[in-house]
Short mmCIF file of C-alpha atoms and ligand atoms in Angstrom, two decimals:
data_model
loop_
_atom_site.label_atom_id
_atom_site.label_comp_id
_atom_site.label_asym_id
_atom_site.label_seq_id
_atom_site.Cartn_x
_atom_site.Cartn_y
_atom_site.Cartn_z
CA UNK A 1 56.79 105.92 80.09
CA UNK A 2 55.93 103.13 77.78
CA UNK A 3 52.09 103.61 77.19
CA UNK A 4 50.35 106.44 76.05
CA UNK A 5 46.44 106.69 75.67
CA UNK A 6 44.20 108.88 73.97
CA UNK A 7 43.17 111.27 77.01
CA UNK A 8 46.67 112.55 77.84
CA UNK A 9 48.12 112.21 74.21
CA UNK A 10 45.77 115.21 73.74
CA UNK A 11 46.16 117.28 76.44
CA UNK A 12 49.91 116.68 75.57
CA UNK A 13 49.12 117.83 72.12
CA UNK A 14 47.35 120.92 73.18
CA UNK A 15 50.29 121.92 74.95
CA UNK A 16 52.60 121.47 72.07
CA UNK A 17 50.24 123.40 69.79
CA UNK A 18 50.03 126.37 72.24
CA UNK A 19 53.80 126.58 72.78
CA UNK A 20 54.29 126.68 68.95
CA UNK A 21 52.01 129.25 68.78
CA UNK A 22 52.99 131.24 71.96
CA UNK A 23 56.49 130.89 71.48
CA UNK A 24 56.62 132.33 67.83
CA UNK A 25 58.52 129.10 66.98
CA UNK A 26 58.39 127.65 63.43
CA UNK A 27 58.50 124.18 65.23
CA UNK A 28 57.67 122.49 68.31
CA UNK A 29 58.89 118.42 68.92
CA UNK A 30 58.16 116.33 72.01
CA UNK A 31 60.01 113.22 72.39
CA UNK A 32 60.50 110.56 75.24
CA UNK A 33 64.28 110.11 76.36
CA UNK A 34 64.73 107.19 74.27
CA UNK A 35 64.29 109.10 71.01
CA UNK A 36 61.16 108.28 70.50
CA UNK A 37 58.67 111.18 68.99
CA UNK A 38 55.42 112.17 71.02
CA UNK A 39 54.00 114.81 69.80
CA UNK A 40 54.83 117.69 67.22
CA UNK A 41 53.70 121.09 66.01
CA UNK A 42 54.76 123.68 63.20
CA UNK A 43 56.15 123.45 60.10
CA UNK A 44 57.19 119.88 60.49
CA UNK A 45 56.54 118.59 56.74
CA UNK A 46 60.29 119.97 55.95
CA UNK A 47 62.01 118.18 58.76
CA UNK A 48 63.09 114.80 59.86
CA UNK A 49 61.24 114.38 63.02
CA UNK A 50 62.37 110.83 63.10
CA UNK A 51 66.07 111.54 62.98
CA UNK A 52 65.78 114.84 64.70
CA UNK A 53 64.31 112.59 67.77
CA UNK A 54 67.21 110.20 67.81
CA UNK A 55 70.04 112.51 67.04
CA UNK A 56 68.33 114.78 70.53
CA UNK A 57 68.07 112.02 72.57
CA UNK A 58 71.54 110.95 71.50
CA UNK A 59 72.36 114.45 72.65
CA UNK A 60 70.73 114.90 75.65
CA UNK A 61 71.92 111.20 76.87
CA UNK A 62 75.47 112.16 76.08
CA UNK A 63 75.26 115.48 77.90
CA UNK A 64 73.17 113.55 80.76
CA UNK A 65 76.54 111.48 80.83
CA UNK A 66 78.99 114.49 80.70
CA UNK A 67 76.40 116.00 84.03
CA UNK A 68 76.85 112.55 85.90
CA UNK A 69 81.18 112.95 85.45
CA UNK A 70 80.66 116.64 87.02
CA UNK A 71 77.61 115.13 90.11
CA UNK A 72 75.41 117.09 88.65
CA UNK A 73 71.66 115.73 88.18
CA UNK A 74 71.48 117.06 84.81
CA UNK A 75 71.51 119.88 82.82
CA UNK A 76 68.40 120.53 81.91
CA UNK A 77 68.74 122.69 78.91
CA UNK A 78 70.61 123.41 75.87
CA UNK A 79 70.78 125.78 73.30
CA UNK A 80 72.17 125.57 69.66
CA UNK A 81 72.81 128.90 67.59
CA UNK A 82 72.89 128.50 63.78
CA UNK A 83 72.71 131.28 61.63
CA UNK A 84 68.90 130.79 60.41
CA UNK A 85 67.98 128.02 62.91
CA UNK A 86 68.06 127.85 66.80
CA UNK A 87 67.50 125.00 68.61
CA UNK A 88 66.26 125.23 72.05
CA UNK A 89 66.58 121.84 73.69
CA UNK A 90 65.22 121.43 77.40
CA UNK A 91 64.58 118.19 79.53
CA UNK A 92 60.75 117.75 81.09
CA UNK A 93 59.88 116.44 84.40
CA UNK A 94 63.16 114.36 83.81
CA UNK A 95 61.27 112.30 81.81
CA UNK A 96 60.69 113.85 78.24
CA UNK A 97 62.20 116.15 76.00
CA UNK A 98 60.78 119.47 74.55
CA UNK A 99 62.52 120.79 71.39
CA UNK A 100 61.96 124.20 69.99
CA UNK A 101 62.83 125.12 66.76
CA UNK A 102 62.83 128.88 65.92
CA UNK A 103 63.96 131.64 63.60
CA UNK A 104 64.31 135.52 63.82
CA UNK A 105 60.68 135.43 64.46
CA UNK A 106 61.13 135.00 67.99
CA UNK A 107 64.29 135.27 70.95
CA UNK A 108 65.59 132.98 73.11
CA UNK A 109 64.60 135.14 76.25
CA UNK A 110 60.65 134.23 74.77
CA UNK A 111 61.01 130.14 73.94
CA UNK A 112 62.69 130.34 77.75
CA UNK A 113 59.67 131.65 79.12
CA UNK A 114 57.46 129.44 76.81
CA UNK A 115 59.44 126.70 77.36
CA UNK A 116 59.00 127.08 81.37
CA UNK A 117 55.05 126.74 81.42
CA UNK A 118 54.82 124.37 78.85
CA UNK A 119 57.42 122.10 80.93
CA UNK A 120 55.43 122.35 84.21
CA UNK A 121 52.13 121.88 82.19
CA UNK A 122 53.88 118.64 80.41
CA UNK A 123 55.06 117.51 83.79
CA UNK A 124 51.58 117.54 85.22
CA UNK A 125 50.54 115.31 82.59
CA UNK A 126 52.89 113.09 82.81
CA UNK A 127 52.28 112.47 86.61
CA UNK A 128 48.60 112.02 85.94
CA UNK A 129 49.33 109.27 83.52
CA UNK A 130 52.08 107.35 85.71
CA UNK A 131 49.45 107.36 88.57
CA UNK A 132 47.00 105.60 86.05
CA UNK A 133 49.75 103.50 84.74
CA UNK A 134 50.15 101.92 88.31
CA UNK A 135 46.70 100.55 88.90
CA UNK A 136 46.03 97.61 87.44
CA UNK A 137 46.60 97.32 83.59
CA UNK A 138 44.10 97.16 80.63
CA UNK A 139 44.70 94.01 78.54
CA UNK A 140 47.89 94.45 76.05
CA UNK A 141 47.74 94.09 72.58
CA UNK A 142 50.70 92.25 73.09
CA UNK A 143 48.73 89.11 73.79
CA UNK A 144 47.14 88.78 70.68
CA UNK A 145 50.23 89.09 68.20
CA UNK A 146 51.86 86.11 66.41
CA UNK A 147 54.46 84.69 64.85
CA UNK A 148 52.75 84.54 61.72
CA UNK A 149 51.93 88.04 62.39
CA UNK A 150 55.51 89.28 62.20
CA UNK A 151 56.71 87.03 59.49
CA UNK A 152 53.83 88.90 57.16
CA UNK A 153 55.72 92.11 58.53
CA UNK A 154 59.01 90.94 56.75
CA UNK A 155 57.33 89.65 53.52
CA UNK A 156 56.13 92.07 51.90
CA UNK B 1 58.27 97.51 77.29
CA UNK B 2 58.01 99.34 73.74
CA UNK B 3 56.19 102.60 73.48
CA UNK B 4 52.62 101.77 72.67
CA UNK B 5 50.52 104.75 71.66
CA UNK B 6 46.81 103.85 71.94
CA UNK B 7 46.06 107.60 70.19
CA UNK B 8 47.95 106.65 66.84
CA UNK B 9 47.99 103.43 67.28
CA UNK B 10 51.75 102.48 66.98
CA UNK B 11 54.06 100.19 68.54
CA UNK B 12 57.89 101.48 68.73
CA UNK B 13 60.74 99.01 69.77
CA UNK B 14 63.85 99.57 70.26
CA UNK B 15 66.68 96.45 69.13
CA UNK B 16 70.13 97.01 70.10
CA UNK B 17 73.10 95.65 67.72
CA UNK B 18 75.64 94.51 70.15
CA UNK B 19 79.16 92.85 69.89
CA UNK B 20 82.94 94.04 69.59
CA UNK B 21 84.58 95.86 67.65
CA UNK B 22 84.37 95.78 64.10
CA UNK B 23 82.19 92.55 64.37
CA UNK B 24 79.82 93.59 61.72
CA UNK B 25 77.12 95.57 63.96
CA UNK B 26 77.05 98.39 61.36
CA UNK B 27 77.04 96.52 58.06
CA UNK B 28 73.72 94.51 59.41
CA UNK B 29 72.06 97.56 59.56
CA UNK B 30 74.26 98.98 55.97
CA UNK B 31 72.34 95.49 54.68
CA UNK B 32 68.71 96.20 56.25
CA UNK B 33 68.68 99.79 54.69
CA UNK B 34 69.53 98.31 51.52
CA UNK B 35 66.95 95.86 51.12
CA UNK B 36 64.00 97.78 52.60
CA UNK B 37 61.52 99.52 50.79
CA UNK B 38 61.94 103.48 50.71
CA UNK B 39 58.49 103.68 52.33
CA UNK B 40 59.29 101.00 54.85
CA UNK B 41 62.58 103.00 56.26
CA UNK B 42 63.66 106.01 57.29
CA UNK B 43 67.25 107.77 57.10
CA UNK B 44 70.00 106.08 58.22
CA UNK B 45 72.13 107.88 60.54
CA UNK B 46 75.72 106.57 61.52
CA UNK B 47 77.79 108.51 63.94
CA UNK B 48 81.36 107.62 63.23
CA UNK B 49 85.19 108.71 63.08
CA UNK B 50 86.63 109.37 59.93
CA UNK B 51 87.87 105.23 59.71
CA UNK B 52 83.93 104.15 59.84
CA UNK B 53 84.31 102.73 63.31
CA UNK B 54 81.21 103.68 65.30
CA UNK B 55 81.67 106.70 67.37
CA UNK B 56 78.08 107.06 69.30
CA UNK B 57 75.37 104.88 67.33
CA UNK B 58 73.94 103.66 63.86
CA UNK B 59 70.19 104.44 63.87
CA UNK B 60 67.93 103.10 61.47
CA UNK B 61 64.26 103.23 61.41
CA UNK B 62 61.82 100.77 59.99
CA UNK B 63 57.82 101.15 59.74
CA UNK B 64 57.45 97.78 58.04
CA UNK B 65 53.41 97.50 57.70
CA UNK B 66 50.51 96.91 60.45
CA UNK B 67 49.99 94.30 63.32
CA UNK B 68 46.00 94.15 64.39
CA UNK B 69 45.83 97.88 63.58
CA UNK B 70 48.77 99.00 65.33
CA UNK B 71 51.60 100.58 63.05
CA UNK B 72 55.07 98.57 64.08
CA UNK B 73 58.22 100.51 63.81
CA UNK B 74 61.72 99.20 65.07
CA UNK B 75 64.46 101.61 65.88
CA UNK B 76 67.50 99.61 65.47
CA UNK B 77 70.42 100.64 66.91
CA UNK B 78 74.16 99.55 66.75
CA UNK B 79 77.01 100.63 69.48
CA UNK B 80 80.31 101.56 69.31
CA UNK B 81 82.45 98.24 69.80
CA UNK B 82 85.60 99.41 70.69
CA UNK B 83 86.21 98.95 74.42
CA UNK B 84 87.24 102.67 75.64
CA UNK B 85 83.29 103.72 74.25
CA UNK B 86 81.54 102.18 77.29
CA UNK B 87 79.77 104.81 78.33
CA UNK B 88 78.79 105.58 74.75
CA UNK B 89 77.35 102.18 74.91
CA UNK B 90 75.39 102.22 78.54
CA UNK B 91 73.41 105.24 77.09
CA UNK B 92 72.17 103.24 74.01
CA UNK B 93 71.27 100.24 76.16
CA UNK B 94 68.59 102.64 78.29
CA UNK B 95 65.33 101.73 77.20
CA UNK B 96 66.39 99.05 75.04
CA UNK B 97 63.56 96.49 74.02
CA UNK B 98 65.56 93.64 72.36
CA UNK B 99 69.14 92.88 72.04
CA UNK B 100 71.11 91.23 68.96
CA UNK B 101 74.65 89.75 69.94
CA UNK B 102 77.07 89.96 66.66
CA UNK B 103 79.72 87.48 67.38
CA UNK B 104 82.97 87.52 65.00
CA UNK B 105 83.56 83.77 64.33
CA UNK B 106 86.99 84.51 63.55
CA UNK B 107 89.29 82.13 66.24
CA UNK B 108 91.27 85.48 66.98
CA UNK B 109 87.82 87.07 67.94
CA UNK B 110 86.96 84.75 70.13
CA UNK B 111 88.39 87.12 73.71
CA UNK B 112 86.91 89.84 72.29
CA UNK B 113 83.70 88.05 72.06
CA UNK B 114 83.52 87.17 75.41
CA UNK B 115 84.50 90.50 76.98
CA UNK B 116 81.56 92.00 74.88
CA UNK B 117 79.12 89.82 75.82
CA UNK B 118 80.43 89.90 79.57
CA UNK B 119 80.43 93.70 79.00
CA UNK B 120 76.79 93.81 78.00
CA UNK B 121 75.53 91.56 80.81
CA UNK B 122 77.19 94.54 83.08
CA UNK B 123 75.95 97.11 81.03
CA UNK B 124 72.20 95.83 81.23
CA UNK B 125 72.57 94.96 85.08
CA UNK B 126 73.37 98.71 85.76
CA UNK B 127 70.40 100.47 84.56
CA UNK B 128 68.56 97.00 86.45
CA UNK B 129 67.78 94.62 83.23
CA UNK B 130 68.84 91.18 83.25
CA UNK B 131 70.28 89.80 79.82
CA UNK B 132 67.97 86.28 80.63
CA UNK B 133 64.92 88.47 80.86
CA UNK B 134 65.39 90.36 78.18
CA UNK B 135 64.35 89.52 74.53
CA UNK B 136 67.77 88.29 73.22
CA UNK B 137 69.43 86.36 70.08
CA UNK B 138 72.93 85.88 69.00
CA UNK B 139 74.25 85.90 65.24
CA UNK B 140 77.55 84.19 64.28
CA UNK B 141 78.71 86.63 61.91
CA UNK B 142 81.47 86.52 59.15
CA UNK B 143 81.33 82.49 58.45
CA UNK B 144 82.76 83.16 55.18
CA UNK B 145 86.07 83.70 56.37
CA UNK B 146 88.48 81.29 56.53
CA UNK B 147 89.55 80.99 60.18
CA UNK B 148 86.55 80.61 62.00
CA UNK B 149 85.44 78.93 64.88
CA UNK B 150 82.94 76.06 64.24
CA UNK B 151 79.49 76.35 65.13
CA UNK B 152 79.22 73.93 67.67
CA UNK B 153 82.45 75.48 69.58
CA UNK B 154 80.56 79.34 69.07
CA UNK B 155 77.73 78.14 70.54
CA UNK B 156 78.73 76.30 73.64
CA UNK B 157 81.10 79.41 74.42
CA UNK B 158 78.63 81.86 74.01
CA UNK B 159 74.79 80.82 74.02
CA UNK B 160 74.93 79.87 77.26
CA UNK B 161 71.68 80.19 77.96
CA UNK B 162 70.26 78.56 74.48
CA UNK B 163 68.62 81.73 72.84
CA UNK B 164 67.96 81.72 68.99
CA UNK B 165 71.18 81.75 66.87
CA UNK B 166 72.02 82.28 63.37
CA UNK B 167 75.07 82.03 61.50
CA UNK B 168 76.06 85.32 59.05
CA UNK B 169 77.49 87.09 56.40
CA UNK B 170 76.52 90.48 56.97
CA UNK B 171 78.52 91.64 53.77
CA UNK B 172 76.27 89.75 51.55
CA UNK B 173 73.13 89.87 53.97
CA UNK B 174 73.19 86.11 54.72
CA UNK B 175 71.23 85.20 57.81
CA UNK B 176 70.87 89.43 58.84
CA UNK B 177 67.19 89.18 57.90
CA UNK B 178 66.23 86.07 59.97
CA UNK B 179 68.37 87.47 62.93
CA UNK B 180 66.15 90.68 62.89
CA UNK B 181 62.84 88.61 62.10
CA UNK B 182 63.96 86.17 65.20
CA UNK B 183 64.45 89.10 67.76
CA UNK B 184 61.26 91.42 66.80
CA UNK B 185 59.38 88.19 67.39
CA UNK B 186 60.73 87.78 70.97
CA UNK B 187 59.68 91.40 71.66
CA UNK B 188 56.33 91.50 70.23
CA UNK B 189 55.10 87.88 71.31
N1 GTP C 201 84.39 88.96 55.39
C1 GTP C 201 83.46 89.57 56.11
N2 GTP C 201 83.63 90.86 56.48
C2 GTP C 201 82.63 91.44 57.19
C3 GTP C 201 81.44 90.76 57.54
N3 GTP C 201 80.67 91.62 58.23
C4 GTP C 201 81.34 92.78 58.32
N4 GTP C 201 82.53 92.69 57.69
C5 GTP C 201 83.57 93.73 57.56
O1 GTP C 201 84.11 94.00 58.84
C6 GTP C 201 84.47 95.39 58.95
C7 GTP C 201 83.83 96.01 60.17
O2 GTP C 201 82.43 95.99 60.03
P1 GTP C 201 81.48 97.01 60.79
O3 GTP C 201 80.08 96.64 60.46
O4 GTP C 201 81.90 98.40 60.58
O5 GTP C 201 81.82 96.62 62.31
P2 GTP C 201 81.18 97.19 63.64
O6 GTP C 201 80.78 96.01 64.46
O7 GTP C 201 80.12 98.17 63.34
O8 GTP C 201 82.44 97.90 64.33
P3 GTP C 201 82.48 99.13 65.40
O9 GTP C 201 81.64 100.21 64.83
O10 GTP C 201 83.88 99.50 65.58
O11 GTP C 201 81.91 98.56 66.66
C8 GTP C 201 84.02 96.04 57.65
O12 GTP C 201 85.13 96.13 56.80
C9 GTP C 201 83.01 95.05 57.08
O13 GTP C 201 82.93 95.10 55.69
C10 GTP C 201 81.29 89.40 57.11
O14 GTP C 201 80.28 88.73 57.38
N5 GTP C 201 82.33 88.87 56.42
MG1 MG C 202 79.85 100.12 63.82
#
């Protein structure tokens, strides 16, 4: 998954938002396996979404690892109890990675059910978009970037 | 392939820091976060033992301005060098956009060199990338030390395949900027 356009980037977002809400959670991330964020909901200002993405990608890769030792395909959840914060970590259509943050506002046993829908709904999405991605491509943007381009990166 | 997001307009790229152990991987990155901006980088995370040797990954992540409207972040990323990490090291590889090969000059590096550059080309080939297709520069790191390996001698042994090189001091952030600059333009041209 190395594109994303406006049309599913919303309907992605929509599901985020709804999961936040449904699920009682204070936050809701959705990043791609290589740590890379997607889409986010919730009280986000207060949190690192950047490192949270690469630290839970780190973690799910290393766990995907520890699954591969035992032949299993994955495991496609985890969950991380912390006194004020639980993190509820699940893998998506083997492809992305949903990460609820909640408090005593909510349970596990309702982020799990949240979490379920949410998945398939994400999944969906996702398959829409890969079917798209295989016809023929739109022009990158890649053609039109230069050398001079990324030397002005570094110079300021 | 980066992650292009047409919505919010951003590119994302991933560069892998590659090389053996204790080749300088993590003090590029060490130099990059101290020379960038605070709005240009984020927090700089570094999994490691208790010694400072790399245990998982460095991450550091850069949002260094706009290209035609598209905001340009790199995630860099070092591995753990030391050989009995390799699996640590295939998971950073997945996805990987651009590769930067830290080479210790030192003459008693030079085995260790090779195995870690063999090492990656194995690495890559298992999750189906090929080294020669893949946005790629080496760095001669740690010429201020005595014992080194000349130039010339590095780069027959190693560049192979005549990518860009650079010679380094990563303690004092010689050549660590152009060695960056050299491999995000591979991956975005
Ligand atoms: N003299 C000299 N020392 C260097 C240079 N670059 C790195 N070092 C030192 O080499 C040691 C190891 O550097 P690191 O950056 O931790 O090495 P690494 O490649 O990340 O090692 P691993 O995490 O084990 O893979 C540190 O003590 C650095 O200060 C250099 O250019 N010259
Ligand atoms: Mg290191």
């Amino acid at each position: 998954m190395d594109v994303m356009y406006e049309e599913e980037y919303n309907q992605i977002q929509e599901v985020v938002d709804r999961l936040h809400r449904d699920s009682n959670a204070y936050a809701v991330l959705l990043i791609d396996k290589n740590g890379q964020e997607i889409a986010a909901a919730g009280e986000i200002e207060n949190i690192d979404t950047t490192s949270l993405s690469s630290l839970t990608a780190g973690n799910v890769a290393a766990t995907g690892g520890i699954a591969k030792l035992m032949s299993e395909r994955e495991f496609s959840t985890q969950f991380h109890e912390g006194e004020r914060t639980n993190v509820h970590i699940s893998i998506v259509a083997s492809r992305v990675i949903l990460v609820v943050l909640f408090d005593e506002r909510s349970s596990l046993g309702l982020v799990r059910l949240r979490v379920k829908k949410a998945g398939n709904e994400v999944g969906q999405i996702f398959d829409s978009m890969m079917q798209k991605l295989e016809q023929p491509s739109q022009p990158s943007i890649f053609a039109e970037i230069t050398d001079d381009d990324i030397d002005n990166l570094f110079n300021d | 392939m980066s992650f292009i997001n047409y919505s919010s307009r951003e590119i994302n790229c991933k560069i892998v820091y590659y090389g053996p152990g204790l080749c300088g991987k993590t003090t590029n990155l060490q130099f990059i976060y101290q020379k960038t901006s605070p709005e240009a980088k984020g927090k700089m995370i570094s999994l490691a033992t208790e010694t400072e040797r790399t245990l998982f990954f460095d991450f550091l992540p850069l949002s260094l301005g706009e290209i035609r409207g598209f905001k340009t972040r790199f995630h860099l990323y070092t591995v753990p060098g030391q050989v009995f990490y390799d699996a640590s090291r295939k998971l950073i590889l997945k996805g990987v956009d651009g590769v930067v090969f830290v080479a210790d000059s030192q003459m008693e590096r030079m085995e260790a060199n090779f195995e870690s550059l063999e090492n990656l080309r194995v690495n890559l080939a298992e999750q189906g990338y090929n080294l020669d297709k893949l946005p790629y520069v080496l760095q001669y790191n740690k010429r201020d030390l005595p014992n080194v390996v000349p130039v010339d001698e590095l780069r027959q042994y190693l560049n192979t395949t005549n990518v860009p090189d650079f010679e380094a001091v990563a303690t004092t952030g010689e050549g660590v900027f152009d060695t960056l600059k050299a491999v995000a333009k591979l991956v975005l041209t």
